[in-house]
PDB file of C-alpha atoms in Angstrom:
ATOM      1  CA  MET A   1       0.000   0.000   0.000  1.00 74.00           C
ATOM      2  CA  SER A   2       1.254   3.472  -0.800  1.00 94.00           C
ATOM      3  CA  ASP A   3       0.726   6.673   1.120  1.00 96.00           C
ATOM      4  CA  PHE A   4       0.101  10.219  -0.074  1.00 97.00           C
ATOM      5  CA  TYR A   5       0.908  13.327   1.941  1.00 97.00           C
ATOM      6  CA  ILE A   6       0.351  17.034   1.825  1.00 98.00           C
ATOM      7  CA  ARG A   7       3.324  18.530   3.657  1.00 98.00           C
ATOM      8  CA  LEU A   8       3.417  22.205   4.653  1.00 98.00           C
ATOM      9  CA  VAL A   9       6.686  23.891   5.636  1.00 98.00           C
ATOM     10  CA  PRO A  10       7.678  27.473   6.456  1.00 98.00           C
ATOM     11  CA  ALA A  11       9.279  29.437   3.606  1.00 97.00           C
ATOM     12  CA  ASP A  12      12.286  30.177   5.870  1.00 97.00           C
ATOM     13  CA  VAL A  13      14.152  26.919   6.587  1.00 96.00           C
ATOM     14  CA  ASN A  14      14.974  27.885  10.193  1.00 97.00           C
ATOM     15  CA  TRP A  15      11.659  29.403  11.232  1.00 98.00           C
ATOM     16  CA  GLN A  16       9.404  27.655  13.776  1.00 98.00           C
ATOM     17  CA  PRO A  17       5.964  28.666  15.071  1.00 98.00           C
ATOM     18  CA  THR A  18       4.865  28.616  18.672  1.00 98.00           C
ATOM     19  CA  PRO A  19       3.494  25.256  19.838  1.00 98.00           C
ATOM     20  CA  GLU A  20       0.060  26.864  20.169  1.00 98.00           C
ATOM     21  CA  ALA A  21       0.108  28.159  16.584  1.00 98.00           C
ATOM     22  CA  ALA A  22       1.260  24.736  15.374  1.00 98.00           C
ATOM     23  CA  ALA A  23      -1.631  22.973  17.127  1.00 98.00           C
ATOM     24  CA  THR A  24      -4.194  25.518  15.916  1.00 98.00           C
ATOM     25  CA  THR A  25      -2.942  25.223  12.343  1.00 98.00           C
ATOM     26  CA  ALA A  26      -2.963  21.414  12.435  1.00 98.00           C
ATOM     27  CA  ALA A  27      -6.600  21.557  13.612  1.00 98.00           C
ATOM     28  CA  TYR A  28      -7.429  23.901  10.718  1.00 98.00           C
ATOM     29  CA  VAL A  29      -5.772  21.569   8.192  1.00 98.00           C
ATOM     30  CA  THR A  30      -7.743  18.647   9.662  1.00 97.00           C
ATOM     31  CA  SER A  31     -10.971  20.642   9.180  1.00 97.00           C
ATOM     32  CA  LEU A  32     -10.228  20.986   5.458  1.00 97.00           C
ATOM     33  CA  PHE A  33     -10.928  17.255   5.092  1.00 95.00           C
ATOM     34  CA  SER A  34     -14.170  17.092   7.068  1.00 92.00           C
ATOM     35  CA  GLY A  35     -16.791  17.541   4.345  1.00 88.00           C
ATOM     36  CA  PRO A  36     -19.042  14.826   2.944  1.00 91.00           C
ATOM     37  CA  GLY A  37     -16.840  12.217   1.272  1.00 90.00           C
ATOM     38  CA  ASP A  38     -13.670  13.886   2.595  1.00 94.00           C
ATOM     39  CA  ALA A  39     -11.183  12.140   4.847  1.00 95.00           C
ATOM     40  CA  VAL A  40      -7.657  12.299   6.170  1.00 96.00           C
ATOM     41  CA  GLU A  41      -5.894   9.479   7.966  1.00 96.00           C
ATOM     42  CA  GLU A  42      -3.782  11.725  10.179  1.00 97.00           C
ATOM     43  CA  VAL A  43      -2.679  15.352  10.460  1.00 98.00           C
ATOM     44  CA  GLU A  44       0.346  16.028  12.617  1.00 98.00           C
ATOM     45  CA  HIS A  45       2.890  18.725  13.225  1.00 98.00           C
ATOM     46  CA  LYS A  46       6.566  18.142  13.921  1.00 98.00           C
ATOM     47  CA  PHE A  47       9.370  20.323  15.221  1.00 98.00           C
ATOM     48  CA  TYR A  48      12.949  19.443  14.242  1.00 97.00           C
ATOM     49  CA  ASP A  49      16.134  20.461  16.059  1.00 96.00           C
ATOM     50  CA  LEU A  50      18.021  20.836  12.767  1.00 95.00           C
ATOM     51  CA  VAL A  51      16.991  21.766   9.251  1.00 96.00           C
ATOM     52  CA  THR A  52      15.439  18.583   7.857  1.00 97.00           C
ATOM     53  CA  LEU A  53      14.780  17.370   4.330  1.00 97.00           C
ATOM     54  CA  ILE A  54      11.029  17.314   3.681  1.00 97.00           C
ATOM     55  CA  ASP A  55      10.982  15.210   0.548  1.00 95.00           C
ATOM     56  CA  ALA A  56       8.250  14.395  -1.953  1.00 96.00           C
ATOM     57  CA  GLY A  57       9.069  10.717  -2.284  1.00 94.00           C
ATOM     58  CA  GLU A  58       8.302   9.338  -5.736  1.00 94.00           C
ATOM     59  CA  CYS A  59       6.944  12.717  -6.875  1.00 93.00           C
ATOM     60  CA  THR A  60      10.439  14.202  -7.223  1.00 93.00           C
ATOM     61  CA  THR A  61      11.642  13.375 -10.717  1.00 93.00           C
ATOM     62  CA  ARG A  62      14.402  15.886 -11.437  1.00 96.00           C
ATOM     63  CA  ILE A  63      16.967  18.140  -9.765  1.00 97.00           C
ATOM     64  CA  THR A  64      18.546  21.103 -11.568  1.00 97.00           C
ATOM     65  CA  CYS A  65      21.581  23.022 -10.322  1.00 98.00           C
ATOM     66  CA  SER A  66      21.009  26.615  -9.248  1.00 95.00           C
ATOM     67  CA  GLY A  67      24.611  27.399 -10.209  1.00 93.00           C
ATOM     68  CA  CYS A  68      24.856  26.125 -13.792  1.00 97.00           C
ATOM     69  CA  ASP A  69      21.365  24.784 -14.680  1.00 96.00           C
ATOM     70  CA  GLY A  70      22.871  21.312 -15.093  1.00 97.00           C
ATOM     71  CA  ASP A  71      20.943  18.174 -14.252  1.00 97.00           C
ATOM     72  CA  ILE A  72      21.732  16.438 -10.961  1.00 98.00           C
ATOM     73  CA  SER A  73      20.772  12.815 -10.466  1.00 96.00           C
ATOM     74  CA  LEU A  74      18.272  11.846  -7.802  1.00 95.00           C
ATOM     75  CA  ALA A  75      20.836   9.286  -6.624  1.00 95.00           C
ATOM     76  CA  TRP A  76      23.151  12.200  -5.705  1.00 97.00           C
ATOM     77  CA  LEU A  77      20.560  13.497  -3.217  1.00 94.00           C
ATOM     78  CA  GLY A  78      20.171  10.024  -1.752  1.00 92.00           C
ATOM     79  CA  ASP A  79      23.951   9.712  -1.424  1.00 94.00           C
ATOM     80  CA  LEU A  80      24.101  13.152   0.222  1.00 93.00           C
ATOM     81  CA  VAL A  81      21.486  12.133   2.786  1.00 90.00           C
ATOM     82  CA  ARG A  82      23.321   8.867   3.535  1.00 91.00           C
ATOM     83  CA  LYS A  83      26.686  10.649   3.758  1.00 90.00           C
ATOM     84  CA  ASN A  84      25.111  13.212   6.068  1.00 86.00           C
ATOM     85  CA  GLY A  85      23.854  10.418   8.351  1.00 85.00           C
ATOM     86  CA  GLY A  86      20.179  11.189   7.809  1.00 88.00           C
ATOM     87  CA  VAL A  87      17.760  13.843   6.660  1.00 90.00           C
ATOM     88  CA  SER A  88      18.853  16.532   9.156  1.00 91.00           C
ATOM     89  CA  PHE A  89      21.483  19.053   8.114  1.00 92.00           C
ATOM     90  CA  GLY A  90      23.877  21.076  10.278  1.00 90.00           C
ATOM     91  CA  HIS A  91      24.545  23.308   7.255  1.00 91.00           C
ATOM     92  CA  LEU A  92      23.087  23.488   3.768  1.00 95.00           C
ATOM     93  CA  ASP A  93      26.223  24.214   1.714  1.00 95.00           C
ATOM     94  CA  VAL A  94      27.082  21.464  -0.794  1.00 95.00           C
ATOM     95  CA  SER A  95      29.355  21.108  -3.776  1.00 95.00           C
ATOM     96  CA  ALA A  96      27.144  20.631  -6.835  1.00 97.00           C
ATOM     97  CA  PRO A  97      28.221  17.496  -8.707  1.00 96.00           C
ATOM     98  CA  CYS A  98      27.726  19.109 -12.124  1.00 96.00           C
ATOM     99  CA  CYS A  99      29.859  22.251 -11.795  1.00 97.00           C
ATOM    100  CA  ARG A 100      31.432  21.894  -8.332  1.00 96.00           C
ATOM    101  CA  ALA A 101      30.005  25.272  -7.318  1.00 96.00           C
ATOM    102  CA  VAL A 102      29.212  25.581  -3.623  1.00 96.00           C
ATOM    103  CA  VAL A 103      25.450  26.064  -3.411  1.00 96.00           C
ATOM    104  CA  LYS A 104      22.842  25.657  -0.738  1.00 96.00           C
ATOM    105  CA  VAL A 105      21.047  22.334  -1.116  1.00 96.00           C
ATOM    106  CA  ASP A 106      17.736  24.152  -0.623  1.00 95.00           C
ATOM    107  CA  SER A 107      18.534  26.468  -3.577  1.00 96.00           C
ATOM    108  CA  LEU A 108      18.623  23.576  -6.059  1.00 97.00           C
ATOM    109  CA  ARG A 109      15.479  23.281  -8.181  1.00 97.00           C
ATOM    110  CA  TYR A 110      13.430  20.154  -7.519  1.00 96.00           C
ATOM    111  CA  GLU A 111      10.569  18.787  -9.648  1.00 93.00           C
ATOM    112  CA  GLU A 112       8.181  18.306  -7.795  1.00 90.00           C
ATOM    113  CA  PRO A 113       9.103  20.671  -4.990  1.00 90.00           C
ATOM    114  CA  ILE A 114      10.721  19.425  -1.799  1.00 95.00           C
ATOM    115  CA  GLY A 115      11.599  21.461   1.241  1.00 95.00           C
ATOM    116  CA  PHE A 116      14.071  21.947   4.027  1.00 97.00           C
ATOM    117  CA  ALA A 117      12.618  23.045   7.341  1.00 97.00           C
ATOM    118  CA  ARG A 118      12.673  22.846  11.119  1.00 98.00           C
ATOM    119  CA  PHE A 119       8.881  22.468  11.224  1.00 98.00           C
ATOM    120  CA  GLU A 120       6.202  20.770   9.172  1.00 98.00           C
ATOM    121  CA  ILE A 121       2.521  19.939   9.178  1.00 98.00           C
ATOM    122  CA  SER A 122       1.606  16.801   7.263  1.00 98.00           C
ATOM    123  CA  ALA A 123      -1.732  15.365   6.210  1.00 98.00           C
ATOM    124  CA  MET A 124      -1.529  11.620   5.526  1.00 97.00           C
ATOM    125  CA  ASN A 125      -3.756  10.089   2.839  1.00 97.00           C
ATOM    126  CA  PRO A 126      -6.084  13.055   2.410  1.00 96.00           C
ATOM    127  CA  THR A 127      -9.191  12.675   0.279  1.00 95.00           C
ATOM    128  CA  ARG A 128     -11.394  15.453  -1.069  1.00 94.00           C
ATOM    129  CA  ALA A 129     -12.540  16.857  -4.412  1.00 90.00           C
ATOM    130  CA  LYS A 130      -9.548  19.197  -4.731  1.00 87.00           C
ATOM    131  CA  TYR A 131      -6.570  17.288  -3.399  1.00 87.00           C
ATOM    132  CA  GLU A 132      -3.980  19.966  -2.707  1.00 94.00           C
ATOM    133  CA  LEU A 133      -4.562  23.118  -0.709  1.00 97.00           C
ATOM    134  CA  ASP A 134      -5.434  26.144  -2.803  1.00 97.00           C
ATOM    135  CA  ALA A 135      -3.967  29.641  -2.486  1.00 98.00           C
ATOM    136  CA  GLU A 136      -6.672  30.806  -0.064  1.00 98.00           C
ATOM    137  CA  GLU A 137      -6.197  27.795   2.235  1.00 98.00           C
ATOM    138  CA  LEU A 138      -2.423  28.251   2.154  1.00 98.00           C
ATOM    139  CA  ALA A 139      -2.906  31.914   3.081  1.00 98.00           C
ATOM    140  CA  VAL A 140      -5.008  30.871   6.106  1.00 98.00           C
ATOM    141  CA  VAL A 141      -2.302  28.375   7.131  1.00 98.00           C
ATOM    142  CA  ALA A 142       0.325  31.122   6.816  1.00 98.00           C
ATOM    143  CA  GLY A 143      -1.811  33.491   8.874  1.00 98.00           C
ATOM    144  CA  LEU A 144      -2.385  30.950  11.638  1.00 98.00           C
ATOM    145  CA  LEU A 145       1.286  30.023  11.799  1.00 98.00           C
ATOM    146  CA  GLY A 146       2.497  33.602  11.404  1.00 97.00           C
ATOM    147  CA  HIS A 147       4.756  32.818   8.427  1.00 98.00           C
ATOM    148  CA  PRO A 148       4.401  31.986   4.690  1.00 98.00           C
ATOM    149  CA  VAL A 149       4.391  28.288   3.816  1.00 98.00           C
ATOM    150  CA  THR A 150       5.292  26.021   0.931  1.00 97.00           C
ATOM    151  CA  GLN A 151       3.200  22.990   0.000  1.00 98.00           C
ATOM    152  CA  ILE A 152       4.882  19.703  -0.866  1.00 98.00           C
ATOM    153  CA  LEU A 153       2.900  16.845  -2.351  1.00 97.00           C
ATOM    154  CA  ALA A 154       4.488  13.493  -1.544  1.00 97.00           C
ATOM    155  CA  HIS A 155       3.911   9.861  -2.507  1.00 96.00           C
ATOM    156  CA  TYR A 156       5.671   6.870  -0.939  1.00 94.00           C
TER     157      TYR A 156
END
């Protein structure tokens, strides 16, 4: 069985909300899947001590270098995570394999988007007519948290 997620992360990789704002926002996201025929298996929020890779699973199909526009293999990201000892990062500077430029791993361009954050809200296996959150819903999430967010659609 596979799982689908809507993952919401702050636009600033180091920013974290208050615990109260996190709980309020998670409750709001849960309410978005409460209509007739709507469902969500679980909505949770997580705080991370270090900047953490918030990946999109099978949805990520391509990485492009922000330094030279060259293609970077998905295997490179996997190797980076393994070399780093996990998905948490003490610093984001990496040497791009295509041009050897030192770039921030969060500045690389990922199709579909992934994120790097110290906080996330995730909705597991959501079901509703419009799957992803729209601009208005994302604006409400940003308002409740007190910071703009990025939406990551993930499939594992």
